XYZ file of C-alpha atoms in Angstrom:
330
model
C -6.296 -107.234 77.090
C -9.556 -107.850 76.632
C -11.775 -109.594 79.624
C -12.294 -112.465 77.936
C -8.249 -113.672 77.594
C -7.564 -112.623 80.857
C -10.146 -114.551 82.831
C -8.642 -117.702 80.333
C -4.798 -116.750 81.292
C -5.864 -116.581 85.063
C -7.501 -119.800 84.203
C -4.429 -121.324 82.800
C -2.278 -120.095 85.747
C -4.416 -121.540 88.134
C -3.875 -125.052 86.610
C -0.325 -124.013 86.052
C 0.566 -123.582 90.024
C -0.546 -126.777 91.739
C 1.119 -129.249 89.050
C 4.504 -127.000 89.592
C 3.517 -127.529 93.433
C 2.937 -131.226 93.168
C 6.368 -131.434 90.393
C 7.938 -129.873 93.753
C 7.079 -131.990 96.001
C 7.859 -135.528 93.353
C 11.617 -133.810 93.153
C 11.930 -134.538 96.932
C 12.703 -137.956 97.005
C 11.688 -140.214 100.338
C 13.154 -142.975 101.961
C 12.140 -145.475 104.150
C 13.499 -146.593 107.556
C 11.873 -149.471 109.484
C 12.783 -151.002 112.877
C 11.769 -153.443 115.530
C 11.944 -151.326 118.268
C 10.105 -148.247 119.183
C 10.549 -144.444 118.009
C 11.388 -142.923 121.420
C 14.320 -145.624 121.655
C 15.969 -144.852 118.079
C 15.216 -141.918 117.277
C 19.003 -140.867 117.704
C 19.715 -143.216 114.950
C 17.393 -141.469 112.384
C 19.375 -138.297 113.264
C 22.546 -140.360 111.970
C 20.969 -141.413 108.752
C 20.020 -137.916 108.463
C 24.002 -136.448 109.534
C 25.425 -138.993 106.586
C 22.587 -137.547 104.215
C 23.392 -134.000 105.244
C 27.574 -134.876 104.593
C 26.260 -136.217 100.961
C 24.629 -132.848 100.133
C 20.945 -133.787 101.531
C 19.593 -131.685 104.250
C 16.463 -132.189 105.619
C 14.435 -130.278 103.177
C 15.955 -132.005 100.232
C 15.220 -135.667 101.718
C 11.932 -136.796 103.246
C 12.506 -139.967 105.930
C 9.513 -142.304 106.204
C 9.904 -144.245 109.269
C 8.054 -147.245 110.626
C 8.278 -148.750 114.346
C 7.313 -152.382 115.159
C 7.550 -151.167 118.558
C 9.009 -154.576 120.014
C 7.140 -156.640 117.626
C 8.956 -157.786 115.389
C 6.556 -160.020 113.747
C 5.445 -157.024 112.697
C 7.796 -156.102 110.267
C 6.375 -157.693 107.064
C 3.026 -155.572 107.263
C 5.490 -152.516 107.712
C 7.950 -153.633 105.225
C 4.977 -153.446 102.462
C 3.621 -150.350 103.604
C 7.237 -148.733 102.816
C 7.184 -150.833 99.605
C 3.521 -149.284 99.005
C 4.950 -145.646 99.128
C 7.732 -146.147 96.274
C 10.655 -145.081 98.778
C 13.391 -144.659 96.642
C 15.534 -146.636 99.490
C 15.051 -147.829 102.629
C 17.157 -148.156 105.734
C 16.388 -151.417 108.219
C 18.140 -153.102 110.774
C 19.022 -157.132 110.306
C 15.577 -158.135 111.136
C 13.989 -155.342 109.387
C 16.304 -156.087 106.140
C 15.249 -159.834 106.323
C 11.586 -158.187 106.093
C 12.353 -155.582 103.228
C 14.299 -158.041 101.450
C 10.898 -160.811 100.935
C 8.909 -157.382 100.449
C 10.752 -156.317 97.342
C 13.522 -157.293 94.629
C 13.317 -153.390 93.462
C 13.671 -151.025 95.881
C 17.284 -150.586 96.954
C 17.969 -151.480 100.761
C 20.299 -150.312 103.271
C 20.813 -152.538 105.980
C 22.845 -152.031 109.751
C 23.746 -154.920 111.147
C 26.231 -156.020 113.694
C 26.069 -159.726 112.339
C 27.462 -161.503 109.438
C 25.777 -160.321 106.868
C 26.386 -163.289 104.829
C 25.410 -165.788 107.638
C 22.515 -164.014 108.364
C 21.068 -164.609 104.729
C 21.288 -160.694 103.983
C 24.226 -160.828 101.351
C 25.465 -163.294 98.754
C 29.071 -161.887 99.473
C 30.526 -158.671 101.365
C 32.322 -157.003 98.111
C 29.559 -158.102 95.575
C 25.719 -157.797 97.388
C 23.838 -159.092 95.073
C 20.142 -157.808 93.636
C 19.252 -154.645 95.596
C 20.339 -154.674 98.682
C 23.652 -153.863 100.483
C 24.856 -152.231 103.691
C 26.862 -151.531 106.830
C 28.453 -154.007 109.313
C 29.623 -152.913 112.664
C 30.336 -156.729 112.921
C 29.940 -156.936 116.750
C 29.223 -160.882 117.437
C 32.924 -161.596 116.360
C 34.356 -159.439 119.266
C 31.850 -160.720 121.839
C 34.769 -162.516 123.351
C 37.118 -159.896 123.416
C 34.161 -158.220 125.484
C 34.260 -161.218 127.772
C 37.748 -160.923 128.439
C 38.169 -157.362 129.131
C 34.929 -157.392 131.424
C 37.319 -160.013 132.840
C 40.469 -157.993 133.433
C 38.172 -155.468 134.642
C 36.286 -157.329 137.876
C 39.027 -160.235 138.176
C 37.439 -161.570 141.455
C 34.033 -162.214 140.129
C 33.544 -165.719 139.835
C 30.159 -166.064 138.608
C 29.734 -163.511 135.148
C 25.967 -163.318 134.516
C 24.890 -162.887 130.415
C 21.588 -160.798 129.314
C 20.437 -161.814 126.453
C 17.519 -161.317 124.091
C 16.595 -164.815 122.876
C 14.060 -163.450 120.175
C 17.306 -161.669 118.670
C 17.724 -163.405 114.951
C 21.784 -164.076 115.763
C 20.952 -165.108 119.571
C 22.311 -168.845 118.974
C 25.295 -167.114 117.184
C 25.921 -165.023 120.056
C 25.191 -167.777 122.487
C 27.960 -169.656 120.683
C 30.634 -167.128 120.887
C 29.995 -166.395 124.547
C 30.220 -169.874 125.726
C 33.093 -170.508 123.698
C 35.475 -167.172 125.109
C 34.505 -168.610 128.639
C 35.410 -171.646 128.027
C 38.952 -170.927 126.945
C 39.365 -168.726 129.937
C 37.971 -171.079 132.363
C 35.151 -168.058 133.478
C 31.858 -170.116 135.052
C 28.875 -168.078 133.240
C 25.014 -167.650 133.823
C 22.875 -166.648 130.958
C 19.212 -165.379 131.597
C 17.140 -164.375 129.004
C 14.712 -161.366 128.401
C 12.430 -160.427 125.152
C 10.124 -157.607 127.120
C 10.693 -155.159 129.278
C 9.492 -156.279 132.432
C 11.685 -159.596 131.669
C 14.560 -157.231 132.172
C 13.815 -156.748 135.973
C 13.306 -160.436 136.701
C 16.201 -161.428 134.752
C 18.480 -159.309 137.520
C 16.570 -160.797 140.182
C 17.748 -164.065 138.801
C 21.534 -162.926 138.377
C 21.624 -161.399 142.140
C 20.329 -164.712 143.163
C 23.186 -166.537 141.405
C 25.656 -164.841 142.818
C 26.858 -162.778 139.616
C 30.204 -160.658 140.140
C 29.739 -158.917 136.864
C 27.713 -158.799 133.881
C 27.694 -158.960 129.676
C 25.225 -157.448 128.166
C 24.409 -159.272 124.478
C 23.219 -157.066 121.437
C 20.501 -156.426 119.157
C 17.984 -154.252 118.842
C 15.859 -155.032 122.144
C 18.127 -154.667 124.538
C 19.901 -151.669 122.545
C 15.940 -149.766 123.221
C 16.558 -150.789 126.636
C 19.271 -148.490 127.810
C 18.350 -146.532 130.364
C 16.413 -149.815 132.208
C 19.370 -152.212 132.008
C 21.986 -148.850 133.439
C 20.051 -147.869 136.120
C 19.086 -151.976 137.134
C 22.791 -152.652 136.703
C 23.486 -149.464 139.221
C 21.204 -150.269 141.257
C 22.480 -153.880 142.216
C 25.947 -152.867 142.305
C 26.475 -155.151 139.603
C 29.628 -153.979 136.330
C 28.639 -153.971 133.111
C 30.320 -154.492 129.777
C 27.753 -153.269 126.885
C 28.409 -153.457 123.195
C 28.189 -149.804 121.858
C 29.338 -146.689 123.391
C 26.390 -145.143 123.954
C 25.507 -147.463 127.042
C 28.658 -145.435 128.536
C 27.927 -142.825 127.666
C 24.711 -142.560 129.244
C 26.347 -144.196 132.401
C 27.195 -147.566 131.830
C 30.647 -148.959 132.848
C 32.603 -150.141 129.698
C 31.901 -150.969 126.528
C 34.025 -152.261 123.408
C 33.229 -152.334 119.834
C 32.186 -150.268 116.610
C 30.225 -147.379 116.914
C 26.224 -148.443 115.925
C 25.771 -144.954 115.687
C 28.182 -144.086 113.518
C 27.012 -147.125 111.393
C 23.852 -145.302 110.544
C 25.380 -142.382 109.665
C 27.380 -144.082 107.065
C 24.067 -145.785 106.176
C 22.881 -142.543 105.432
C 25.725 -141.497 102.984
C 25.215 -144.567 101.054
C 21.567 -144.065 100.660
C 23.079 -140.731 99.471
C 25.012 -142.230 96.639
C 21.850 -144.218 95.752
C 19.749 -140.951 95.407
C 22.510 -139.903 93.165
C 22.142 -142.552 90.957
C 24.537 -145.788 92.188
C 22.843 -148.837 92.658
C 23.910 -151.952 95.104
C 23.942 -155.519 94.061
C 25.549 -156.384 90.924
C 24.981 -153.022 89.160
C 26.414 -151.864 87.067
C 30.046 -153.264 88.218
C 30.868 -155.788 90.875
C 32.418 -153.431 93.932
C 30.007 -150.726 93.323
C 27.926 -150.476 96.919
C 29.977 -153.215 98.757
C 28.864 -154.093 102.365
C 31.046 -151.553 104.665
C 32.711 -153.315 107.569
C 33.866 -151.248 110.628
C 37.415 -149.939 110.593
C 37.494 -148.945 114.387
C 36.369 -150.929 117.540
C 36.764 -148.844 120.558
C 37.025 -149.428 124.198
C 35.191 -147.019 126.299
C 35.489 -146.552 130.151
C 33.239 -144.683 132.356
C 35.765 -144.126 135.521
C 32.767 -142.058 137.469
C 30.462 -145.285 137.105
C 33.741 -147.360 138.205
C 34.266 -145.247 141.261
C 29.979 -145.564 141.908
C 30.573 -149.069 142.140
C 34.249 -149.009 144.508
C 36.164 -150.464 141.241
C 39.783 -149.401 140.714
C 40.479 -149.753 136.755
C 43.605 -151.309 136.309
C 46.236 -148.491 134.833
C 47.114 -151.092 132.099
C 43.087 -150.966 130.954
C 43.037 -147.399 131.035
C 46.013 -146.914 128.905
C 44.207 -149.053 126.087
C 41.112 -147.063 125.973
C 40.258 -145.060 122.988
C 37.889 -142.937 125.719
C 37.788 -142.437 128.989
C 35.265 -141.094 131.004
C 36.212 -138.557 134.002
């Protein structure tokens, strides 16, 4: 070969290698995941979007997750809505509030939404079997079964007369909770006290305020705040003696007393095998067949007890409550 062709075929294969590199790296789609609260208190979350991925034939070098954190801001979450709009995601997973954000950021990219509300109340969905435009989603639906948590916080500490009620009153569904809550006690006849808290030093002067009142036991409200929250509201709750019913497992888990209701976790996981099918080529909303990426509601709720919490705190757990329990912890 003379010198000539081979300096212009080294040439060519120099141009040759980074637009196969960069063809690489395009084949790799990336998603988007955006939340109000902060990376150190979801990331376990992420991990689930990336487990239902990983079931759908997406491992982590096949999938690239963008995430954004309003860290406890959420009036944050338009600004970080566009900048996951800005990359071209090819879907995005959010949370109700970060949904609500994603959905007034774009009518293109598909969303994903995890919510433990309504989805149709909360002005996410059109209808549960046919979404509507591009966004659909999974329910753990936890506001209807606030009551049941009531009552079985209830059965659990009979004698306390005064239940106390943490609650996060910058949560989007807070009046919808509120409702719920004040209806179960209500019917039951149970005298409540709600106190509010948004940051986290709110969280510490909010069980000042139930100690003061005389709380026998307390119910601890969802979203996303008070979800970031764990370890603080546990180890206040411990500290003042004071039972706790929380709304996902994971409070139990990580030493909480009881908890009832679909796994959140679990919820993101399945979030994660429906961004899966999107990748694939499905599409939510009315494409191309009604019933094609319905919103998921949960098929389980589950009542966990922490007996080794119980026993902290000099509770016996009636035998009739343990015998219900999808878990128990020894």
């Amino acid at each position: 070969m003379r010198r000539r062709e081979f300096i212009a075929l080294v040439g060519v294969a120099a141009a040759v290698r980074p637009l196969g590199a960069r063809a690489q790296q395009q084949a790799t789609p990336m998603i988007g995941f955006l939340r109000p609260t902060g990376a150190a208190d979801a990331g376990h979350l992420v991990a689930a979007v990336r487990q239902g991925l990983r079931e759908s034939g997406y491992p982590s070098d096949k999938v690239v997750i963008e995430s954004r954190w309003a860290d406890g801001r959420p009036e944050r979450l338009p600004k970080l809505a566009a900048e996951l709009v800005a990359l071209q995601v090819k879907a995005i997973v959010g949370s109700v509030e970060a949904a609500l954000a994603l959905k007034a950021a774009t009518t293109s990219i598909p969303i994903v939404f995890v919510t433990g509300a309504d989805p149709v109340a909360a002005g996410l969905v059109s209808s549960i079997s046919r979404p509507g435009g591009n966004i659909t989603g999974v329910s753990f639906f936890d506001i209807p079964v606030t009551g049941k948590r009531l009552a079985l916080l209830r059965e659990l500490v009979p004698n306390a007369e005064i239940i106390a009620v943490l609650q996060d009153a910058n949560f989007s569904q807070y009046q919808t909770v509120t409702r719920e809550i004040e209806a179960a006690a209500g019917a039951m006849g149970q005298k409540i006290v709600t106190v509010n808290a948004s940051r986290p030093q709110e969280i510490d002067a909010a069980f000042s305020t139930m100690v003061q009142s005389g709380a026998g036991a307390l119910l601890v409200g969802p979203g996303p705040f008070l979800s970031s929250r764990r370890s603080q509201v546990i180890g206040l709750a411990a500290l003042n003696a004071i039972p706790a019913s929380y709304f996902d497992r994971g409070f139990v888990d990580a030493g909480g007393l009881i908890s009832y209701g679909a796994s959140q976790t679990d919820a993101y996981r399945r979030a994660g095998i429906y961004v899966a099918r999107i990748l694939k080529g499905e599409k939510p909303g009315d494409l191309p067949k009604p019933g094609d990426l319905p919103v998921e509601l949960p098929t389980k709720y589950e009542l966990v007890i922490n007996l080794k919490t119980a026993k902290a705190l000099g509770l016996t757990v009636p035998p009739s409550l343990v015998a219900r329990a999808d878990d128990v912890i020894q």
